Amino acid sequence: MQKLPLRLLAALLLLAVLPLLVVLGIGVVLSMGRPVLFRQRRAGLHGQDFTLLKLRSMREAAGKDGQPLPDEARVTRFGRVLRRSRLDELPGLWNVAVGDMAFVGPRPLLPETIAGLGQRGAMRGEVRPGLTGWSQVNGNTLLSLDEKIALDLWYVAHAGPLLDLRILALTAWVMVGGERRSPDIALASGAD
């Protein structure tokens, strides 16, 4: 069971940001329509499924073949702002409050992605997924899946309060300065 004080902190933070969520929700409705929240099944601690909540940042749009258009074609201008600032993640405080996620940990992936990773996916699931994590502060979308998994596995092996505080501080930096790929991913992952 996740520590109750962190879950309570997440609930209090969610209440504190509720006015901001209302404003952002109005922005989502005006730029993309409804629904306001993006819900998706993700793999959590020990592979248990849960429903991830985020503010929607993309329109529903499909090509002639019925397949969704690439993300770049569906993300709205407002959605880009939400993603860059990480404000789209605020509803995830609910996931932390109910114990599905932690503040810091590997980002939750789709269950089929975790299954496809085999043993690496199982090892990654030894800790609760987080709103932010080691791979998010070392490049995130600028990294390949293999690089992200290597960073996530390093985090699992080295997780602790000091590392979590470092990741939270680096997350604030990324929110202000944007994503940057770590100059040396092996160094960033702490590979020995």
Tab-separated table of C-alpha atoms in Angstrom:
chain	number	residue	atom	x	y	z
A	1	MET	CA	0.000	0.000	0.000
A	2	GLN	CA	1.299	3.426	-0.919
A	3	LYS	CA	2.008	5.669	2.057
A	4	LEU	CA	-1.193	7.396	3.153
A	5	PRO	CA	0.438	10.846	3.703
A	6	LEU	CA	1.475	11.030	0.022
A	7	ARG	CA	-2.002	10.026	-1.083
A	8	LEU	CA	-3.492	12.653	1.224
A	9	LEU	CA	-1.039	15.239	-0.144
A	10	ALA	CA	-2.166	14.370	-3.685
A	11	ALA	CA	-5.826	14.810	-2.682
A	12	LEU	CA	-5.068	18.196	-1.087
A	13	LEU	CA	-3.088	19.307	-4.144
A	14	LEU	CA	-5.973	18.229	-6.370
A	15	LEU	CA	-8.356	20.388	-4.347
A	16	ALA	CA	-5.900	23.299	-4.482
A	17	VAL	CA	-5.573	23.149	-8.288
A	18	LEU	CA	-9.291	22.594	-8.896
A	19	PRO	CA	-9.886	26.225	-9.997
A	20	LEU	CA	-6.992	25.914	-12.472
A	21	LEU	CA	-8.405	22.585	-13.718
A	22	VAL	CA	-11.763	24.280	-14.351
A	23	VAL	CA	-10.076	27.019	-16.411
A	24	LEU	CA	-7.978	24.463	-18.322
A	25	GLY	CA	-11.088	22.321	-18.854
A	26	ILE	CA	-12.850	25.289	-20.432
A	27	GLY	CA	-9.807	25.737	-22.690
A	28	VAL	CA	-10.043	22.079	-23.719
A	29	VAL	CA	-13.763	22.405	-24.521
A	30	LEU	CA	-13.214	25.577	-26.555
A	31	SER	CA	-10.253	24.181	-28.510
A	32	MET	CA	-11.239	20.518	-28.902
A	33	GLY	CA	-14.747	19.981	-27.618
A	34	ARG	CA	-15.689	17.241	-25.216
A	35	PRO	CA	-14.681	15.124	-23.404
A	36	VAL	CA	-12.327	17.211	-21.267
A	37	LEU	CA	-10.470	14.242	-19.797
A	38	PHE	CA	-8.437	11.643	-21.630
A	39	ARG	CA	-8.877	8.229	-20.036
A	40	GLN	CA	-6.757	5.237	-20.960
A	41	ARG	CA	-6.058	1.832	-19.488
A	42	ARG	CA	-2.445	1.615	-18.276
A	43	ALA	CA	-0.318	-0.925	-16.441
A	44	GLY	CA	0.435	-0.048	-12.835
A	45	LEU	CA	2.230	-1.676	-9.932
A	46	HIS	CA	2.897	-5.368	-10.684
A	47	GLY	CA	1.069	-5.006	-14.012
A	48	GLN	CA	-2.321	-4.218	-12.446
A	49	ASP	CA	-4.497	-2.226	-14.850
A	50	PHE	CA	-5.885	1.175	-13.901
A	51	THR	CA	-7.427	4.113	-15.742
A	52	LEU	CA	-5.009	7.011	-16.265
A	53	LEU	CA	-6.548	10.493	-16.274
A	54	LYS	CA	-5.126	13.479	-18.168
A	55	LEU	CA	-6.507	16.627	-19.736
A	56	ARG	CA	-7.194	16.024	-23.394
A	57	SER	CA	-4.631	17.580	-25.736
A	58	MET	CA	-5.614	16.037	-29.097
A	59	ARG	CA	-8.605	16.130	-31.394
A	60	GLU	CA	-10.259	12.948	-32.547
A	61	ALA	CA	-9.252	12.788	-36.210
A	62	ALA	CA	-8.847	9.842	-38.538
A	63	GLY	CA	-7.527	9.371	-42.037
A	64	LYS	CA	-9.438	7.906	-44.994
A	65	ASP	CA	-8.508	4.430	-43.746
A	66	GLY	CA	-10.234	5.091	-40.423
A	67	GLN	CA	-6.966	4.997	-38.475
A	68	PRO	CA	-6.167	7.903	-36.138
A	69	LEU	CA	-3.943	10.551	-37.686
A	70	PRO	CA	-0.434	10.910	-36.209
A	71	ASP	CA	-0.257	12.782	-32.895
A	72	GLU	CA	1.324	15.843	-34.560
A	73	ALA	CA	-1.743	16.221	-36.781
A	74	ARG	CA	-4.200	15.894	-33.875
A	75	VAL	CA	-2.545	17.993	-31.144
A	76	THR	CA	-4.097	21.436	-30.958
A	77	ARG	CA	-2.214	24.651	-30.184
A	78	PHE	CA	-3.767	24.630	-26.699
A	79	GLY	CA	-2.864	20.949	-26.382
A	80	ARG	CA	0.786	21.764	-27.127
A	81	VAL	CA	0.782	24.319	-24.319
A	82	LEU	CA	-0.761	21.772	-21.953
A	83	ARG	CA	1.815	19.139	-22.873
A	84	ARG	CA	4.858	21.410	-22.785
A	85	SER	CA	3.902	22.823	-19.382
A	86	ARG	CA	2.842	19.380	-18.116
A	87	LEU	CA	-0.482	20.863	-17.014
A	88	ASP	CA	-2.222	18.030	-18.881
A	89	GLU	CA	-0.947	15.762	-16.076
A	90	LEU	CA	-2.825	17.553	-13.252
A	91	PRO	CA	-5.806	15.134	-13.281
A	92	GLY	CA	-3.245	12.407	-12.527
A	93	LEU	CA	-3.253	13.694	-8.964
A	94	TRP	CA	-6.475	11.689	-8.677
A	95	ASN	CA	-4.525	8.560	-9.687
A	96	VAL	CA	-1.992	9.336	-6.940
A	97	ALA	CA	-4.722	10.050	-4.377
A	98	VAL	CA	-6.420	6.684	-4.993
A	99	GLY	CA	-3.108	4.802	-4.937
A	100	ASP	CA	-2.784	3.844	-8.620
A	101	MET	CA	0.272	6.045	-9.080
A	102	ALA	CA	3.004	7.819	-7.134
A	103	PHE	CA	4.369	11.315	-7.612
A	104	VAL	CA	7.621	9.822	-8.967
A	105	GLY	CA	8.121	6.559	-10.838
A	106	PRO	CA	8.235	5.247	-14.389
A	107	ARG	CA	5.438	6.699	-16.515
A	108	PRO	CA	2.617	4.174	-16.872
A	109	LEU	CA	2.564	2.453	-20.239
A	110	LEU	CA	-0.134	0.512	-22.072
A	111	PRO	CA	-0.542	-3.039	-20.744
A	112	GLU	CA	0.308	-4.469	-24.184
A	113	THR	CA	3.534	-2.426	-24.277
A	114	ILE	CA	4.508	-3.778	-20.854
A	115	ALA	CA	3.670	-7.341	-21.955
A	116	GLY	CA	5.820	-6.867	-25.061
A	117	LEU	CA	8.779	-5.873	-22.890
A	118	GLY	CA	8.790	-9.273	-21.175
A	119	GLN	CA	11.074	-9.407	-18.140
A	120	ARG	CA	11.997	-5.725	-18.499
A	121	GLY	CA	8.300	-4.829	-18.299
A	122	ALA	CA	7.857	-6.960	-15.181
A	123	MET	CA	10.919	-5.388	-13.538
A	124	ARG	CA	9.655	-1.916	-14.404
A	125	GLY	CA	6.369	-2.753	-12.653
A	126	GLU	CA	8.116	-3.430	-9.331
A	127	VAL	CA	7.439	0.190	-8.367
A	128	ARG	CA	4.292	2.247	-8.677
A	129	PRO	CA	4.199	4.365	-11.866
A	130	GLY	CA	4.563	8.112	-11.396
A	131	LEU	CA	3.362	11.472	-12.632
A	132	THR	CA	6.999	12.159	-13.448
A	133	GLY	CA	10.090	10.009	-13.605
A	134	TRP	CA	13.763	9.644	-14.409
A	135	SER	CA	13.230	9.207	-18.147
A	136	GLN	CA	10.880	12.244	-18.237
A	137	VAL	CA	13.586	14.548	-16.853
A	138	ASN	CA	16.270	13.099	-19.148
A	139	GLY	CA	14.611	13.598	-22.522
A	140	ASN	CA	11.173	11.942	-22.463
A	141	THR	CA	9.718	12.257	-25.980
A	142	LEU	CA	13.214	12.800	-27.395
A	143	LEU	CA	14.237	9.277	-26.298
A	144	SER	CA	13.640	5.896	-27.889
A	145	LEU	CA	11.518	3.362	-26.002
A	146	ASP	CA	14.666	1.339	-25.212
A	147	GLU	CA	16.379	4.409	-23.743
A	148	LYS	CA	13.316	5.179	-21.633
A	149	ILE	CA	13.123	1.603	-20.375
A	150	ALA	CA	16.845	1.622	-19.464
A	151	LEU	CA	16.333	4.830	-17.484
A	152	ASP	CA	13.188	3.426	-15.834
A	153	LEU	CA	14.997	0.243	-14.807
A	154	TRP	CA	17.848	2.293	-13.373
A	155	TYR	CA	15.266	4.221	-11.343
A	156	VAL	CA	13.683	0.990	-10.077
A	157	ALA	CA	17.112	-0.202	-8.886
A	158	HIS	CA	17.995	3.124	-7.225
A	159	ALA	CA	14.619	4.513	-6.064
A	160	GLY	CA	14.615	6.481	-2.848
A	161	PRO	CA	13.466	9.757	-1.308
A	162	LEU	CA	16.556	11.771	-2.344
A	163	LEU	CA	16.339	10.629	-5.958
A	164	ASP	CA	12.599	11.394	-5.958
A	165	LEU	CA	13.272	14.924	-4.678
A	166	ARG	CA	15.907	15.384	-7.393
A	167	ILE	CA	13.430	14.215	-10.060
A	168	LEU	CA	10.725	16.563	-8.734
A	169	ALA	CA	13.166	19.495	-8.884
A	170	LEU	CA	14.245	18.535	-12.406
A	171	THR	CA	10.570	18.215	-13.411
A	172	ALA	CA	9.992	21.846	-12.421
A	173	TRP	CA	12.986	22.766	-14.597
A	174	VAL	CA	11.564	20.810	-17.561
A	175	MET	CA	8.164	22.491	-17.087
A	176	VAL	CA	9.825	25.900	-17.425
A	177	GLY	CA	12.606	25.161	-19.918
A	178	GLY	CA	11.093	22.364	-21.988
A	179	GLU	CA	12.398	18.889	-22.750
A	180	ARG	CA	16.056	18.382	-23.465
A	181	ARG	CA	17.735	15.123	-24.241
A	182	SER	CA	20.422	14.405	-21.691
A	183	PRO	CA	23.822	14.785	-23.425
A	184	ASP	CA	24.819	11.302	-22.337
A	185	ILE	CA	21.907	8.921	-21.737
A	186	ALA	CA	24.224	6.272	-20.272
A	187	LEU	CA	25.445	8.831	-17.745
A	188	ALA	CA	21.896	10.078	-17.154
A	189	SER	CA	20.749	6.539	-16.416
A	190	GLY	CA	23.594	6.086	-13.993
A	191	ALA	CA	24.910	3.117	-15.942
A	192	ASP	CA	28.071	1.811	-14.357
